[in-house]
mmCIF file of N, CA and C in Angstrom:
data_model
loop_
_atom_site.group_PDB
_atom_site.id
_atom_site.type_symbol
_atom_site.label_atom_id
_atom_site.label_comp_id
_atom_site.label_asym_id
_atom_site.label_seq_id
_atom_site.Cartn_x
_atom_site.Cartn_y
_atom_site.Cartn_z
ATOM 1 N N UNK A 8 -113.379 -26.989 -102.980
ATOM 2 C CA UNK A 8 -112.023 -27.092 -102.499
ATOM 3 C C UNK A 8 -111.089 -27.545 -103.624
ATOM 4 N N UNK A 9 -111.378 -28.387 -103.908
ATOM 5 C CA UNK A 9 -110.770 -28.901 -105.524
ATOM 6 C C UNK A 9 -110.341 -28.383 -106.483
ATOM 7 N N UNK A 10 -111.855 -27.582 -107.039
ATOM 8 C CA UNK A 10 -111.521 -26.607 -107.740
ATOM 9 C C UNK A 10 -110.879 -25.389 -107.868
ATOM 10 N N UNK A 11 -110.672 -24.940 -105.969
ATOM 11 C CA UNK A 11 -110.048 -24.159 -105.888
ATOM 12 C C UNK A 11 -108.517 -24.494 -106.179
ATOM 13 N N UNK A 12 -107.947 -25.409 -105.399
ATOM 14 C CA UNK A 12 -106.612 -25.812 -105.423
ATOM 15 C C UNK A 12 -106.186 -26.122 -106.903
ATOM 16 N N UNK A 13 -106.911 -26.576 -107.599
ATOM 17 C CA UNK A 13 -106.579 -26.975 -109.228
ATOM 18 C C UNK A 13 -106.420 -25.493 -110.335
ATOM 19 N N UNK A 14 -107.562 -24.560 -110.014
ATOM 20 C CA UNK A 14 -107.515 -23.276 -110.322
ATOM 21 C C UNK A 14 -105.796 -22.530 -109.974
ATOM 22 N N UNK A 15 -105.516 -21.991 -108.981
ATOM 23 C CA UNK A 15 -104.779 -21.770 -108.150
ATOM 24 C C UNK A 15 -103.354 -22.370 -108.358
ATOM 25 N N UNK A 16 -103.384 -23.433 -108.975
ATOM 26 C CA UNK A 16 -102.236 -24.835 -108.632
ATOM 27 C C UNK A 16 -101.340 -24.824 -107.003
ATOM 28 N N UNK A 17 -102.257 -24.186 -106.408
ATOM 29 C CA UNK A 17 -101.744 -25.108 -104.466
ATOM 30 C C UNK A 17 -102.539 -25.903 -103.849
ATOM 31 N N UNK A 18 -101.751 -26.912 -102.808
ATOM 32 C CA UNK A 18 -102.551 -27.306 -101.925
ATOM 33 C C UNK A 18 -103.088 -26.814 -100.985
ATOM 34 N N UNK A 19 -102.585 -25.939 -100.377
ATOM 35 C CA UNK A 19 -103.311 -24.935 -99.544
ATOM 36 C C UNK A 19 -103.524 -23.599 -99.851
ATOM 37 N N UNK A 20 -104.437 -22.793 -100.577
ATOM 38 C CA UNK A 20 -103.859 -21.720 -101.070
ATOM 39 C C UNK A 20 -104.517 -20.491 -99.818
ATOM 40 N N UNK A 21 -103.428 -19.373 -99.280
ATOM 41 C CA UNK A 21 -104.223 -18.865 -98.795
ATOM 42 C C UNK A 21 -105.286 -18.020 -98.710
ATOM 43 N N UNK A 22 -106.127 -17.082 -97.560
ATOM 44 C CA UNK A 22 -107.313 -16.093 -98.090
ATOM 45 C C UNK A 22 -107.107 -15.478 -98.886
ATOM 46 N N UNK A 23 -106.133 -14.335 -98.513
ATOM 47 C CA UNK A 23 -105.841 -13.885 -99.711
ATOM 48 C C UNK A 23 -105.486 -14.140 -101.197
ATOM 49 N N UNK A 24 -105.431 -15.405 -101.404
ATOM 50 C CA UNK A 24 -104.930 -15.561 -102.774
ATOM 51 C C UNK A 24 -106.391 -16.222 -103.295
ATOM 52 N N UNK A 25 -107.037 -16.864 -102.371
ATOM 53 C CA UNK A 25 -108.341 -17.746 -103.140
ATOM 54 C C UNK A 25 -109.077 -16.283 -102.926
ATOM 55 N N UNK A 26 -109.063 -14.895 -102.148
ATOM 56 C CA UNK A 26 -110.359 -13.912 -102.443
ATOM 57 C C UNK A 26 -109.744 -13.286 -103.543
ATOM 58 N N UNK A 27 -108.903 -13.317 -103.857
ATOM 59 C CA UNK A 27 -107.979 -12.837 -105.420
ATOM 60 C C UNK A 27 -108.429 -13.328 -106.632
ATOM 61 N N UNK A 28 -109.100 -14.682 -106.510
ATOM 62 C CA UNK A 28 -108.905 -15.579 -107.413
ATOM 63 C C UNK A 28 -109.593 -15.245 -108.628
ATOM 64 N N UNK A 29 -109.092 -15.349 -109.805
ATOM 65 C CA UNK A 29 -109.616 -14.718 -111.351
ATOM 66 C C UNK A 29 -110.861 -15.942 -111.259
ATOM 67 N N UNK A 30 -112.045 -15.200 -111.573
ATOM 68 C CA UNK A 30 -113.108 -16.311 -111.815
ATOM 69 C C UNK A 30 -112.914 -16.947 -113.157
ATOM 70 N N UNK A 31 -112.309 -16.620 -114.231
ATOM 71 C CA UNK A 31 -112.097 -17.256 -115.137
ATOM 72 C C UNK A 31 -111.049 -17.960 -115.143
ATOM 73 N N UNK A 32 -110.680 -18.557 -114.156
ATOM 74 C CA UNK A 32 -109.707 -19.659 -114.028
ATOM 75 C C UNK A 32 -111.059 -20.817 -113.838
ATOM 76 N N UNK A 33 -111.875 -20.665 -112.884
ATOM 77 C CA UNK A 33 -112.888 -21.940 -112.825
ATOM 78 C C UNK A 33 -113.502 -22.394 -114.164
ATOM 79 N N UNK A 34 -113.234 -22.671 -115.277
ATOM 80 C CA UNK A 34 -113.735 -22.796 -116.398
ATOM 81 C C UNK A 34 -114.396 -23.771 -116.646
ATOM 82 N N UNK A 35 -115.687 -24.493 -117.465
ATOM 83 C CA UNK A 35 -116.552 -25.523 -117.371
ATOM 84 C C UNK A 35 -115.233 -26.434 -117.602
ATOM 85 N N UNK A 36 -114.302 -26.732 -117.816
ATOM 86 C CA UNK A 36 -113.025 -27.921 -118.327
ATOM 87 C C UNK A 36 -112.895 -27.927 -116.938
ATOM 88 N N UNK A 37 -112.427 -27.103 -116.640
ATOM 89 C CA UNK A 37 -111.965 -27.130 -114.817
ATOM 90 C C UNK A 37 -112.749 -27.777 -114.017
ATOM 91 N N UNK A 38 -113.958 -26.843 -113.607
ATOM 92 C CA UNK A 38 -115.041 -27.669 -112.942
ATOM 93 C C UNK A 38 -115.671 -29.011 -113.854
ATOM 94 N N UNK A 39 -115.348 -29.420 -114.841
ATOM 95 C CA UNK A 39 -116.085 -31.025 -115.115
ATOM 96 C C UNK A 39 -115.090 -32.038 -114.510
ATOM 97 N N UNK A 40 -113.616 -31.580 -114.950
ATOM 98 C CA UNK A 40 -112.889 -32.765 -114.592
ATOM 99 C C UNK A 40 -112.660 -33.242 -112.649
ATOM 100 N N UNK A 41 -112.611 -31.691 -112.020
ATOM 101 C CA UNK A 41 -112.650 -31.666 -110.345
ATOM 102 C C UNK A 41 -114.243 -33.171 -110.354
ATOM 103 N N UNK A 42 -115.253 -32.275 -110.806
ATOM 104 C CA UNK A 42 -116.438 -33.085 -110.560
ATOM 105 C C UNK A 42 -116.243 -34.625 -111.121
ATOM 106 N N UNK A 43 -115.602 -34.650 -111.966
ATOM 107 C CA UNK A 43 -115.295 -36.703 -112.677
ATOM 108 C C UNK A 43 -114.354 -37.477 -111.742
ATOM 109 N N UNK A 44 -113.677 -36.606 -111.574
ATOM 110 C CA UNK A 44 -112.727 -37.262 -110.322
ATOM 111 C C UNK A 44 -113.364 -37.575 -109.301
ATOM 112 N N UNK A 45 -113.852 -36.308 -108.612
ATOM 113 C CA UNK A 45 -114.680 -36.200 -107.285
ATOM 114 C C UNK A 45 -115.917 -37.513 -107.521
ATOM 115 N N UNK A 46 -116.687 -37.313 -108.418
ATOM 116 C CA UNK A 46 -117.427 -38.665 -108.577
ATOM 117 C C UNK A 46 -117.464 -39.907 -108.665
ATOM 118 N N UNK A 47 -115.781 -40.271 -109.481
ATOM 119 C CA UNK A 47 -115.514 -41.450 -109.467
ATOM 120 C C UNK A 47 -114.823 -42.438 -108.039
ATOM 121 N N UNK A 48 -114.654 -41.315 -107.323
ATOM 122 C CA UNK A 48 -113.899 -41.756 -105.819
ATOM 123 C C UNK A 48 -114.821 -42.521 -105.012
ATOM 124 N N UNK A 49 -116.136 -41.278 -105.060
ATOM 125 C CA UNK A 49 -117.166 -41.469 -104.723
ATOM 126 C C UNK A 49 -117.953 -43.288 -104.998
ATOM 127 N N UNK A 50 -117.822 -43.165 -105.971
ATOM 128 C CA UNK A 50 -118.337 -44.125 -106.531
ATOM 129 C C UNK A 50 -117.385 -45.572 -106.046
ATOM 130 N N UNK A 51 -116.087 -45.489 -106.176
ATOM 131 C CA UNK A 51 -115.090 -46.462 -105.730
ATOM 132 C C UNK A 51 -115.417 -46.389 -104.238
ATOM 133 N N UNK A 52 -115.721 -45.702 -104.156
ATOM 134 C CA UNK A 52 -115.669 -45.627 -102.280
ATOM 135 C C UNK A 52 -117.162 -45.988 -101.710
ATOM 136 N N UNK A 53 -117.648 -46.732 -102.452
ATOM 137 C CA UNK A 53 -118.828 -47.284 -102.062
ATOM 138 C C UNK A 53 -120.085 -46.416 -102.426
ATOM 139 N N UNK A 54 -120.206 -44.961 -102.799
ATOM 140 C CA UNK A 54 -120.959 -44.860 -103.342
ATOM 141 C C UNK A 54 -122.856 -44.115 -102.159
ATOM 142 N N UNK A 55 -122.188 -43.947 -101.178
ATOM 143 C CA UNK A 55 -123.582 -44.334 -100.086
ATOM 144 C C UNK A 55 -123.681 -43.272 -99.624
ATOM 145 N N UNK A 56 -124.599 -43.375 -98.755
ATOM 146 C CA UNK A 56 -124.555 -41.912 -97.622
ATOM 147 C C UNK A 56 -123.146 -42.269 -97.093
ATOM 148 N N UNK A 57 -122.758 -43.591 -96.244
ATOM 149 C CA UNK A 57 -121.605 -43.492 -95.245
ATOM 150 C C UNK A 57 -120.189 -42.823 -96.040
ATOM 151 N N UNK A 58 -120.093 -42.867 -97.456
ATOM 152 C CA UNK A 58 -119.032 -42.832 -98.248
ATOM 153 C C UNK A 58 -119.425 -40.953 -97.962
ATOM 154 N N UNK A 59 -120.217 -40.570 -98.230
ATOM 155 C CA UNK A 59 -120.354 -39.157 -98.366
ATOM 156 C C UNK A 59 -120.262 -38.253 -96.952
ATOM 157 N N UNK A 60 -120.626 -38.657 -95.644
ATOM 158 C CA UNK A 60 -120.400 -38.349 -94.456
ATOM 159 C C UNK A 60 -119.533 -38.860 -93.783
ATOM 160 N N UNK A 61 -118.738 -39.798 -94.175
ATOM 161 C CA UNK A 61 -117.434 -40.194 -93.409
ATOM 162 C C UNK A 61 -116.336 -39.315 -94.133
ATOM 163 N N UNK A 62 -114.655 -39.756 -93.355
ATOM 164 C CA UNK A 62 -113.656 -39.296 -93.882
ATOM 165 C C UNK A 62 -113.263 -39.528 -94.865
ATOM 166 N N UNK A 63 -113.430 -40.847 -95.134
ATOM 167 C CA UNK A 63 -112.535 -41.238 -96.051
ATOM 168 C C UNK A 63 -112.503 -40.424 -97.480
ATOM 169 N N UNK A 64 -113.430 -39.919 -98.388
ATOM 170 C CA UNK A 64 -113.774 -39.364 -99.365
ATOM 171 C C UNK A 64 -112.892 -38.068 -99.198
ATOM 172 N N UNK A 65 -113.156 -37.470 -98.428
ATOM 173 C CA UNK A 65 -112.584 -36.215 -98.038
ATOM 174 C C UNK A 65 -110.926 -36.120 -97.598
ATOM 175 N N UNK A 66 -110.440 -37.400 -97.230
ATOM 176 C CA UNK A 66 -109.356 -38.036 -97.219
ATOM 177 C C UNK A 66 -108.246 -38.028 -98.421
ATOM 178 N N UNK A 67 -108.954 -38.694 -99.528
ATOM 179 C CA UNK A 67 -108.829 -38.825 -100.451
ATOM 180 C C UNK A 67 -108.741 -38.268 -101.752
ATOM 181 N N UNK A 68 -109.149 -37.154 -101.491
ATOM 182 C CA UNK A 68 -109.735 -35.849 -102.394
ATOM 183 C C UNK A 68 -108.518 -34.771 -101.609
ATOM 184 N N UNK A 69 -108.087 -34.976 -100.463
ATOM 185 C CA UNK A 69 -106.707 -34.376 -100.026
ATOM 186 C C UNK A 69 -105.400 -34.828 -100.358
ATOM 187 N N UNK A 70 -105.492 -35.906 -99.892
ATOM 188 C CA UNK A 70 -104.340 -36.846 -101.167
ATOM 189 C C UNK A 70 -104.078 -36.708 -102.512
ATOM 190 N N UNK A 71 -105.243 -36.433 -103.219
ATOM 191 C CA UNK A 71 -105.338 -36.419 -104.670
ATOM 192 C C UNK A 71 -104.688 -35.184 -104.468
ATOM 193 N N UNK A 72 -104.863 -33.855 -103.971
ATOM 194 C CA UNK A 72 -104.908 -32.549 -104.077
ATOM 195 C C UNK A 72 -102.896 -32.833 -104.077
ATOM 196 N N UNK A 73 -102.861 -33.022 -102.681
ATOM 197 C CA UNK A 73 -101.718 -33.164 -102.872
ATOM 198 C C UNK A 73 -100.643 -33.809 -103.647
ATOM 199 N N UNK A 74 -100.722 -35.141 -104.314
ATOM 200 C CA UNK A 74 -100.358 -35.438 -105.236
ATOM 201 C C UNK A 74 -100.432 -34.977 -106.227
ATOM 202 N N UNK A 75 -101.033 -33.751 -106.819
ATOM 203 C CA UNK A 75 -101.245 -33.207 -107.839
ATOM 204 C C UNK A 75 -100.525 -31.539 -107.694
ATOM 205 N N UNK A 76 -100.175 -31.414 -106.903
ATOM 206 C CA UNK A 76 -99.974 -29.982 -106.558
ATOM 207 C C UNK A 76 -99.179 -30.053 -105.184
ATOM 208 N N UNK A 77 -98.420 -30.622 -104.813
ATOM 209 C CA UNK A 77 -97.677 -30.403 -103.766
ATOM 210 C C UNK A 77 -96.189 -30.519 -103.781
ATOM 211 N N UNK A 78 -95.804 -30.625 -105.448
ATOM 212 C CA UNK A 78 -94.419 -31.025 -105.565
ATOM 213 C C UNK A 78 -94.464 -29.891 -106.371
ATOM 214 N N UNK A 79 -93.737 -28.669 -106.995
ATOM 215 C CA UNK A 79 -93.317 -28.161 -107.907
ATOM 216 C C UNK A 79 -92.891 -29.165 -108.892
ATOM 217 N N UNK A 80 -93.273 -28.784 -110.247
ATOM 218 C CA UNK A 80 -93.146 -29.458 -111.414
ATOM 219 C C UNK A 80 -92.796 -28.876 -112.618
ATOM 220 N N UNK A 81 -91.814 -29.429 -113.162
ATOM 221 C CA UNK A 81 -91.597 -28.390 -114.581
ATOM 222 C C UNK A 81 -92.289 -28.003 -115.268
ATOM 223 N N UNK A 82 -92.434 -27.089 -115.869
ATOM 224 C CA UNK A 82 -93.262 -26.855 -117.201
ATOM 225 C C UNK A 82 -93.485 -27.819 -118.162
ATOM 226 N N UNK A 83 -92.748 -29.048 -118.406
ATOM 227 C CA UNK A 83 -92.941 -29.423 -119.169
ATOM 228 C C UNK A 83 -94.222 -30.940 -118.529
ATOM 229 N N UNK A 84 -93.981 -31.095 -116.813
ATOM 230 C CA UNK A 84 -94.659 -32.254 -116.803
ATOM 231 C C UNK A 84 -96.309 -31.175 -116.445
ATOM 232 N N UNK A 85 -96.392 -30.331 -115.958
ATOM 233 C CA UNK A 85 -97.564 -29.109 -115.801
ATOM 234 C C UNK A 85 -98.065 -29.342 -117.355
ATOM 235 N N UNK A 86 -97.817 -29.169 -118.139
ATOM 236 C CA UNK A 86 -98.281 -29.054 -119.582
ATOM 237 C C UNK A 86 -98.772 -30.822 -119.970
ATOM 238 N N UNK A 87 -98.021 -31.791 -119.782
ATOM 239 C CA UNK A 87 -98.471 -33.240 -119.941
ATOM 240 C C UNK A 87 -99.305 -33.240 -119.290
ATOM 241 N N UNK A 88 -99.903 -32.850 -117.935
ATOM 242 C CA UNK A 88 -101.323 -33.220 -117.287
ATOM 243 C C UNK A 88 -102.520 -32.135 -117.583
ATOM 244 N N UNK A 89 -102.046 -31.405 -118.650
ATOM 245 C CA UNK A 89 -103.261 -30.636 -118.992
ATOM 246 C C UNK A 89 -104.337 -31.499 -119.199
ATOM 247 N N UNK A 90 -105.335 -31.941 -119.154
ATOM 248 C CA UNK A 90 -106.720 -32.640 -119.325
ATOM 249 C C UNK A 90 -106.994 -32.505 -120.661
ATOM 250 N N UNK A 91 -107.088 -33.941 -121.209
ATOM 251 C CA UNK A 91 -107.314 -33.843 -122.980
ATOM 252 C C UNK A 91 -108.718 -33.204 -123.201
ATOM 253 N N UNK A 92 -109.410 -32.118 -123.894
ATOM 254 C CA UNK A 92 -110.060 -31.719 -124.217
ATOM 255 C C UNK A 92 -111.556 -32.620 -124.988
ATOM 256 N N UNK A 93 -110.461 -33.253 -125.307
ATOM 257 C CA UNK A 93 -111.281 -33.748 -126.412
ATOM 258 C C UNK A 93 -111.913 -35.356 -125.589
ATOM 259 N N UNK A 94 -111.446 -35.639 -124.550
ATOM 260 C CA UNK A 94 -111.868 -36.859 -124.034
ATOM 261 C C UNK A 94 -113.036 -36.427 -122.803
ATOM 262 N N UNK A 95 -113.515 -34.929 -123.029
ATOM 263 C CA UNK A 95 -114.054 -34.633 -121.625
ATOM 264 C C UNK A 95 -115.638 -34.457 -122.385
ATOM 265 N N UNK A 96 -116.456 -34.991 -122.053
ATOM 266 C CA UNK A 96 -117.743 -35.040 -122.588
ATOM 267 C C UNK A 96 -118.774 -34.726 -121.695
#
């Protein structure tokens, strides 16, 4: 889901646009940082089975989505949150 919406840049994107979707938008940069995020929530969020089968995680990972993609943003602040390359290991 993440990766889709981050690929994409919407919060909701629809069928048609996610069965559209260029697979080379999911790029290992793409999918590591969705997954560091997604893990570290995880981890803040207790970390457990209950953290992984309750809402809250999934909550939160919607929030994020939306805070990240639910406001139109200039080009210039879109380009400041590009993910430093060089800090992704």
């Amino acid at each position: 889901m993440y990766a889709t919406c981050a690929a994409l840049g919407s919060v909701k994107p629809n069928r048609k646009r996610i069965a559209g979707i260029d697979a080379s938008l999911l790029t290992d940069i793409l999918l590591d940082m969705c997954y560091k995020w997604l893990r570290a929530k995880f981890e803040e969020l207790g970390g457990n089975d209950q953290t992984a089968k309750g809402p809250t995680l999934a909550m939160a990972l919607r929030q994020h989505i939306i805070e990240e993609y639910g406001v139109k943003k200039s080009a210039e602040e879109k380009r400041l949150k590009q993910p430093d390359l060089d800090s992704i290991s």
